[in-house]
Short mmCIF file of C-alpha atoms and ligand atoms in Angstrom, two decimals:
data_model
loop_
_atom_site.label_atom_id
_atom_site.label_comp_id
_atom_site.label_asym_id
_atom_site.label_seq_id
_atom_site.Cartn_x
_atom_site.Cartn_y
_atom_site.Cartn_z
CA UNK Q 1 -0.02 -0.07 0.07
CA UNK Q 2 1.21 3.50 -0.94
CA UNK Q 3 2.25 5.39 2.29
CA UNK Q 4 1.69 8.79 0.94
CA UNK Q 5 -1.85 9.83 1.77
CA UNK Q 6 -4.27 11.02 -0.75
CA UNK Q 7 -5.50 13.58 1.80
CA UNK Q 8 -3.81 17.01 2.14
CA UNK Q 9 -5.15 17.75 5.51
CA UNK Q 10 -6.70 15.48 8.17
CA UNK Q 11 -8.49 17.07 11.33
CA UNK Q 12 -9.76 15.38 14.27
CA UNK Q 13 -12.80 17.07 16.04
CA UNK Q 14 -13.76 16.43 19.59
CA UNK Q 15 -17.30 16.79 18.62
CA UNK Q 16 -19.50 18.26 15.65
CA UNK Q 17 -23.05 18.33 14.63
CA UNK Q 18 -22.36 16.57 11.37
CA UNK Q 19 -19.16 16.05 9.68
CA UNK Q 20 -20.74 16.51 6.25
CA UNK Q 21 -22.47 19.66 7.14
CA UNK Q 22 -19.21 21.08 8.69
CA UNK Q 23 -17.31 20.49 5.50
CA UNK Q 24 -20.10 21.79 3.35
CA UNK Q 25 -20.36 25.08 5.34
CA UNK Q 26 -16.61 25.74 5.79
CA UNK Q 27 -13.93 26.80 3.30
CA UNK Q 28 -11.37 23.88 3.57
CA UNK Q 29 -9.22 23.12 0.81
CA UNK Q 30 -9.48 20.16 -1.73
CA UNK Q 31 -8.79 16.79 -0.19
CA UNK Q 32 -9.50 17.76 3.49
CA UNK Q 33 -10.63 14.92 5.76
CA UNK Q 34 -12.25 15.35 9.15
CA UNK Q 35 -13.48 12.80 11.59
CA UNK Q 36 -14.92 12.54 15.01
CA UNK Q 37 -16.17 9.92 17.47
CA UNK Q 38 -18.81 12.24 18.69
CA UNK Q 39 -21.22 13.44 15.99
CA UNK Q 40 -24.32 15.00 17.51
CA UNK Q 41 -26.56 15.39 14.45
CA UNK Q 42 -25.57 12.89 11.87
CA UNK Q 43 -27.55 12.87 8.67
CA UNK Q 44 -28.48 9.97 6.44
CA UNK Q 45 -29.98 9.63 3.01
CA UNK Q 46 -33.15 11.56 2.49
CA UNK Q 47 -34.66 12.64 5.74
CA UNK Q 48 -32.92 9.96 7.80
CA UNK Q 49 -30.77 10.58 10.80
CA UNK Q 50 -27.62 8.74 11.51
CA UNK Q 51 -27.07 8.11 15.16
CA UNK Q 52 -23.45 7.89 16.40
CA UNK Q 53 -23.41 6.91 20.09
CA UNK Q 54 -20.74 9.12 21.73
CA UNK Q 55 -17.22 7.74 21.71
CA UNK Q 56 -18.12 4.43 20.14
CA UNK Q 57 -18.32 4.94 16.42
CA UNK Q 58 -16.64 6.80 13.59
CA UNK Q 59 -18.12 9.65 11.54
CA UNK Q 60 -15.67 10.74 8.82
CA UNK Q 61 -16.08 13.02 5.88
CA UNK Q 62 -13.75 14.40 3.06
CA UNK Q 63 -14.18 17.08 0.38
CA UNK Q 64 -13.01 17.25 -3.13
CA UNK Q 65 -12.90 20.21 -5.21
CA UNK Q 66 -11.87 18.71 -8.68
CA UNK Q 67 -11.41 21.11 -11.70
CA UNK Q 68 -13.90 19.06 -13.44
CA UNK Q 69 -15.80 16.22 -11.82
CA UNK Q 70 -15.03 13.16 -13.87
CA UNK Q 71 -16.86 10.58 -12.03
CA UNK Q 72 -20.54 10.32 -10.73
CA UNK Q 73 -20.67 10.52 -6.92
CA UNK Q 74 -21.73 6.86 -6.93
CA UNK Q 75 -18.06 6.01 -7.53
CA UNK Q 76 -16.88 8.02 -4.55
CA UNK Q 77 -19.41 6.14 -2.40
CA UNK Q 78 -18.01 2.91 -4.03
CA UNK Q 79 -14.47 3.61 -2.89
CA UNK Q 80 -15.56 4.31 0.67
CA UNK Q 81 -17.32 0.95 0.75
CA UNK Q 82 -14.53 -0.97 -0.84
CA UNK Q 83 -11.97 0.51 1.60
CA UNK Q 84 -14.30 -0.50 4.53
CA UNK Q 85 -14.63 -4.07 3.11
CA UNK Q 86 -10.82 -4.41 2.70
CA UNK Q 87 -10.38 -3.36 6.50
CA UNK Q 88 -13.09 -5.55 7.73
CA UNK Q 89 -11.48 -8.58 6.06
CA UNK Q 90 -8.20 -7.72 7.68
CA UNK Q 91 -10.09 -7.92 11.05
CA UNK Q 92 -11.02 -11.54 10.06
CA UNK Q 93 -14.66 -10.52 9.87
CA UNK Q 94 -16.46 -12.54 7.04
CA UNK Q 95 -19.70 -11.81 5.28
CA UNK Q 96 -19.26 -8.13 4.22
CA UNK Q 97 -20.90 -6.82 1.17
CA UNK Q 98 -22.15 -3.55 -0.44
CA UNK Q 99 -25.67 -3.01 -0.46
CA UNK Q 100 -26.67 -0.55 -3.24
CA UNK Q 101 -26.70 2.35 -3.18
CA UNK Q 102 -24.82 3.39 0.00
CA UNK Q 103 -24.64 0.75 2.70
CA UNK Q 104 -22.12 -1.76 3.91
CA UNK Q 105 -23.51 -4.90 5.44
CA UNK Q 106 -22.30 -7.80 7.36
CA UNK Q 107 -24.56 -10.68 6.40
CA UNK Q 108 -28.16 -9.21 7.33
CA UNK Q 109 -26.91 -6.38 9.51
CA UNK Q 110 -25.96 -2.77 8.45
CA UNK Q 111 -22.47 -1.86 9.54
CA UNK Q 112 -22.12 1.63 7.84
CA UNK Q 113 -23.65 4.10 5.57
CA UNK Q 114 -22.32 6.66 3.08
CA UNK Q 115 -23.79 9.94 2.19
CA UNK Q 116 -22.49 12.07 -0.63
CA UNK Q 117 -23.48 15.59 -1.28
CA UNK Q 118 -22.70 18.30 -3.74
CA UNK Q 119 -22.38 22.00 -3.08
CA UNK Q 120 -23.16 24.27 -5.94
CA UNK Q 121 -21.72 27.82 -6.64
CA UNK Q 122 -23.66 29.63 -9.33
CA UNK Q 123 -24.41 26.94 -12.01
CA UNK Q 124 -21.65 24.52 -11.26
CA UNK Q 125 -20.57 22.05 -8.56
CA UNK Q 126 -18.01 23.82 -6.24
CA UNK Q 127 -17.31 20.82 -4.19
CA UNK Q 128 -18.58 17.28 -3.21
CA UNK Q 129 -18.59 16.05 0.37
CA UNK Q 130 -18.63 12.39 1.06
CA UNK Q 131 -19.23 11.10 4.61
CA UNK Q 132 -19.37 7.58 6.18
CA UNK Q 133 -20.65 6.48 9.50
CA UNK Q 134 -19.23 3.18 10.81
CA UNK Q 135 -20.28 1.25 13.77
CA UNK Q 136 -17.17 0.33 15.59
CA UNK Q 137 -17.76 -0.25 19.33
CA UNK Q 138 -21.49 0.03 19.71
CA UNK Q 139 -23.27 -3.11 20.99
CA UNK Q 140 -26.66 -4.81 21.46
CA UNK Q 141 -27.92 -2.12 23.87
CA UNK Q 142 -27.23 0.56 21.06
CA UNK Q 143 -28.51 -1.58 18.30
CA UNK Q 144 -31.94 -1.89 20.13
CA UNK Q 145 -32.27 1.82 19.88
CA UNK Q 146 -32.18 1.89 16.12
CA UNK Q 147 -34.88 1.08 13.59
CA UNK Q 148 -32.69 -1.19 11.50
CA UNK Q 149 -30.88 -4.38 12.00
CA UNK Q 150 -27.38 -3.01 12.90
CA UNK Q 151 -23.99 -4.49 13.82
CA UNK Q 152 -20.58 -3.16 14.61
CA UNK Q 153 -16.88 -4.30 14.17
CA UNK Q 154 -16.66 -5.07 17.91
CA UNK Q 155 -19.83 -7.22 17.77
CA UNK Q 156 -18.53 -9.08 14.86
CA UNK Q 157 -14.99 -9.44 16.11
CA UNK Q 158 -16.24 -10.55 19.58
CA UNK Q 159 -14.41 -7.79 21.53
CA UNK Q 160 -13.76 -4.00 21.71
CA UNK Q 161 -11.87 -2.36 18.96
CA UNK Q 162 -8.85 0.08 19.37
CA UNK Q 163 -10.92 2.96 17.61
CA UNK Q 164 -7.95 5.14 16.67
CA UNK Q 165 -6.19 2.22 15.09
CA UNK Q 166 -9.19 1.31 13.12
CA UNK Q 167 -9.58 4.85 11.90
CA UNK Q 168 -5.98 5.08 10.69
CA UNK Q 169 -6.50 1.83 8.94
CA UNK Q 170 -9.61 3.16 7.27
CA UNK Q 171 -7.93 6.36 6.22
CA UNK Q 172 -5.02 4.45 4.64
CA UNK Q 173 -7.51 2.12 2.71
CA UNK Q 174 -9.58 5.24 1.54
CA UNK Q 175 -6.55 6.94 0.47
CA UNK Q 176 -5.50 3.84 -1.61
CA UNK Q 177 -8.76 3.41 -3.35
CA UNK Q 178 -9.22 7.22 -3.95
CA UNK Q 179 -5.76 7.15 -5.69
CA UNK Q 180 -7.01 4.43 -8.00
CA UNK Q 181 -10.17 6.18 -8.98
CA UNK Q 182 -8.50 9.56 -9.43
CA UNK Q 183 -5.73 8.24 -11.58
CA UNK Q 184 -7.91 6.03 -13.75
CA UNK Q 185 -9.28 7.28 -17.18
CA UNK Q 186 -12.66 5.53 -16.36
CA UNK Q 187 -14.37 3.62 -13.58
CA UNK Q 188 -13.74 0.27 -14.92
CA UNK Q 189 -11.50 -0.99 -12.04
CA UNK Q 190 -13.70 0.39 -9.31
CA UNK Q 191 -16.79 -0.99 -11.15
CA UNK Q 192 -15.21 -4.46 -11.28
CA UNK Q 193 -14.54 -4.46 -7.62
CA UNK Q 194 -17.96 -3.00 -6.72
CA UNK Q 195 -19.55 -5.89 -8.77
CA UNK Q 196 -17.57 -8.43 -7.02
CA UNK Q 197 -18.51 -7.07 -3.66
CA UNK Q 198 -22.15 -6.41 -4.22
CA UNK Q 199 -24.43 -9.36 -3.66
CA UNK Q 200 -27.29 -8.16 -5.88
CA UNK Q 201 -25.73 -8.77 -9.40
CA UNK Q 202 -27.13 -11.80 -11.28
CA UNK Q 203 -29.53 -12.48 -8.39
CA UNK Q 204 -33.35 -12.40 -8.32
CA UNK Q 205 -34.38 -9.18 -6.48
CA UNK Q 206 -37.37 -7.04 -5.83
CA UNK Q 207 -37.02 -3.33 -6.77
CA UNK Q 208 -39.21 -1.20 -4.43
CA UNK Q 209 -39.83 2.49 -5.26
CA UNK Q 210 -42.51 4.32 -3.38
CA UNK Q 211 -45.56 1.94 -3.52
CA UNK Q 212 -44.30 0.14 -6.63
CA UNK Q 213 -42.55 -3.12 -6.52
CA UNK Q 214 -41.14 -5.11 -9.50
CA UNK Q 215 -39.35 -8.35 -9.59
CA UNK Q 216 -36.34 -8.94 -12.07
CA UNK Q 217 -32.63 -9.31 -12.04
CA UNK Q 218 -29.88 -6.90 -11.62
CA UNK Q 219 -27.53 -7.46 -14.64
CA UNK Q 220 -24.88 -4.80 -14.14
CA UNK Q 221 -24.14 -1.04 -13.39
CA UNK Q 222 -23.39 1.71 -15.86
CA UNK Q 223 -20.51 4.15 -15.71
CA UNK Q 224 -22.94 6.67 -14.33
CA UNK Q 225 -23.80 4.38 -11.39
CA UNK Q 226 -27.19 3.34 -12.61
CA UNK Q 227 -28.19 -0.16 -11.92
CA UNK Q 228 -29.27 -2.20 -14.98
CA UNK Q 229 -32.52 -4.01 -13.99
CA UNK Q 230 -34.03 -6.62 -16.21
CA UNK Q 231 -37.72 -7.01 -15.29
CA UNK Q 232 -38.24 -9.83 -17.75
CA UNK Q 233 -39.43 -7.69 -20.61
CA UNK Q 234 -36.47 -5.18 -21.02
CA UNK Q 235 -33.45 -3.77 -19.25
CA UNK Q 236 -34.19 -0.53 -17.36
CA UNK Q 237 -31.73 1.76 -15.63
CA UNK Q 238 -32.63 2.62 -11.95
CA UNK Q 239 -31.21 5.27 -9.70
CA UNK Q 240 -33.63 5.39 -6.80
CA UNK Q 241 -35.63 3.12 -4.52
CA UNK Q 242 -34.53 -0.04 -2.62
CA UNK Q 243 -33.38 -3.43 -3.86
CA UNK Q 244 -34.11 -6.56 -1.97
CA UNK Q 245 -32.89 -10.06 -2.58
CA UNK Q 246 -35.75 -12.65 -2.97
C1 BTN W 1 -27.25 6.37 5.52
O1 BTN W 1 -27.15 5.26 5.88
O2 BTN W 1 -28.37 6.89 5.20
C2 BTN W 1 -26.07 7.29 5.21
C3 BTN W 1 -25.52 7.52 6.64
C4 BTN W 1 -24.28 8.54 6.51
C5 BTN W 1 -23.67 9.03 7.91
C6 BTN W 1 -22.42 9.68 7.74
S1 BTN W 1 -21.56 9.97 9.33
C7 BTN W 1 -20.45 10.92 8.48
C8 BTN W 1 -21.38 11.94 7.58
N1 BTN W 1 -21.86 13.09 8.40
C9 BTN W 1 -23.24 12.88 8.38
O3 BTN W 1 -23.99 13.76 8.92
N2 BTN W 1 -23.76 11.84 7.72
C10 BTN W 1 -22.43 11.08 7.09
#
C-alpha cells in the first residue's frame, strides 16, 4: 500500500453536529478529511438521521474540489465501501458486502452508511462532500435503539476495538482506493471491484420504489452508477428506491 496519503489535511474534532455539514459550510481546501467519534446530529439519506453513540463509532467526511468532476458521486461512495470491506476482512470478519446504493452490510446487518452531497456555486458544482458512519464499538444495547438491523466491528470481532487504530487503517485504505479512482481514465477498475463485492448482481431481486414493486434481475451497473435491472421484458436503468434479494 502507498504510504503517501491522498488527503492534504486531516483534522480530528472532539465533537461536531455533522461532519458532512461542517465541510459543506466551511472553506477547507481540496482533499481535506475530518473525523470525530462524537457526531451529534448525523444525517443519512433523504430525511434519515444517523445516530453515532458518543465515543463508540466513527463519523468521517472528506471534500473534493476537482477542476472538473470526472466521475459520478456513486463511484466515490463505492471507494468508501471498498475501503471498509478491505479493512473488515483484515479484522478477519467474514460476510461483508455492499448494499446498493450506499450501505455496507455484514450478512443481514448494517455496519455503515455513506452520504455524498454536492455544493453548488452559481451553476456549477463547487465541491462534493462524502461522509461515512461506521459502527465500531456499539453493541446490542445501542442496536436496540435503532430502527434497522445494525452491527458493529466489535460485535462481529467478539471484543472491543482500538478505535484510533481502526480509523487510521480506514484512512489508509480510503486513500489507496481514491488514488486508484482519480488516476484512472474511467471507472472500470472500481466498477469491477464493486460488482464483485455487491451481492445483488445476477440474483433475483425486488425493486421497491414508493408504492411500486417489480421483480427481476440486476444485470450490471453503468458508468454513471445506474443499476441495470432486467424486469423480464427489458433492461431499465434505475437510480432510486431499494433493492431486496428474493
Ligand atoms: C445512510 O445510511 O443513510 C447514510 C449515513 C451517513 C452517515 C455519515 S456519518 C459521517 C457523515 N456525516 C453525516 O452527517 N452523515 C454522514
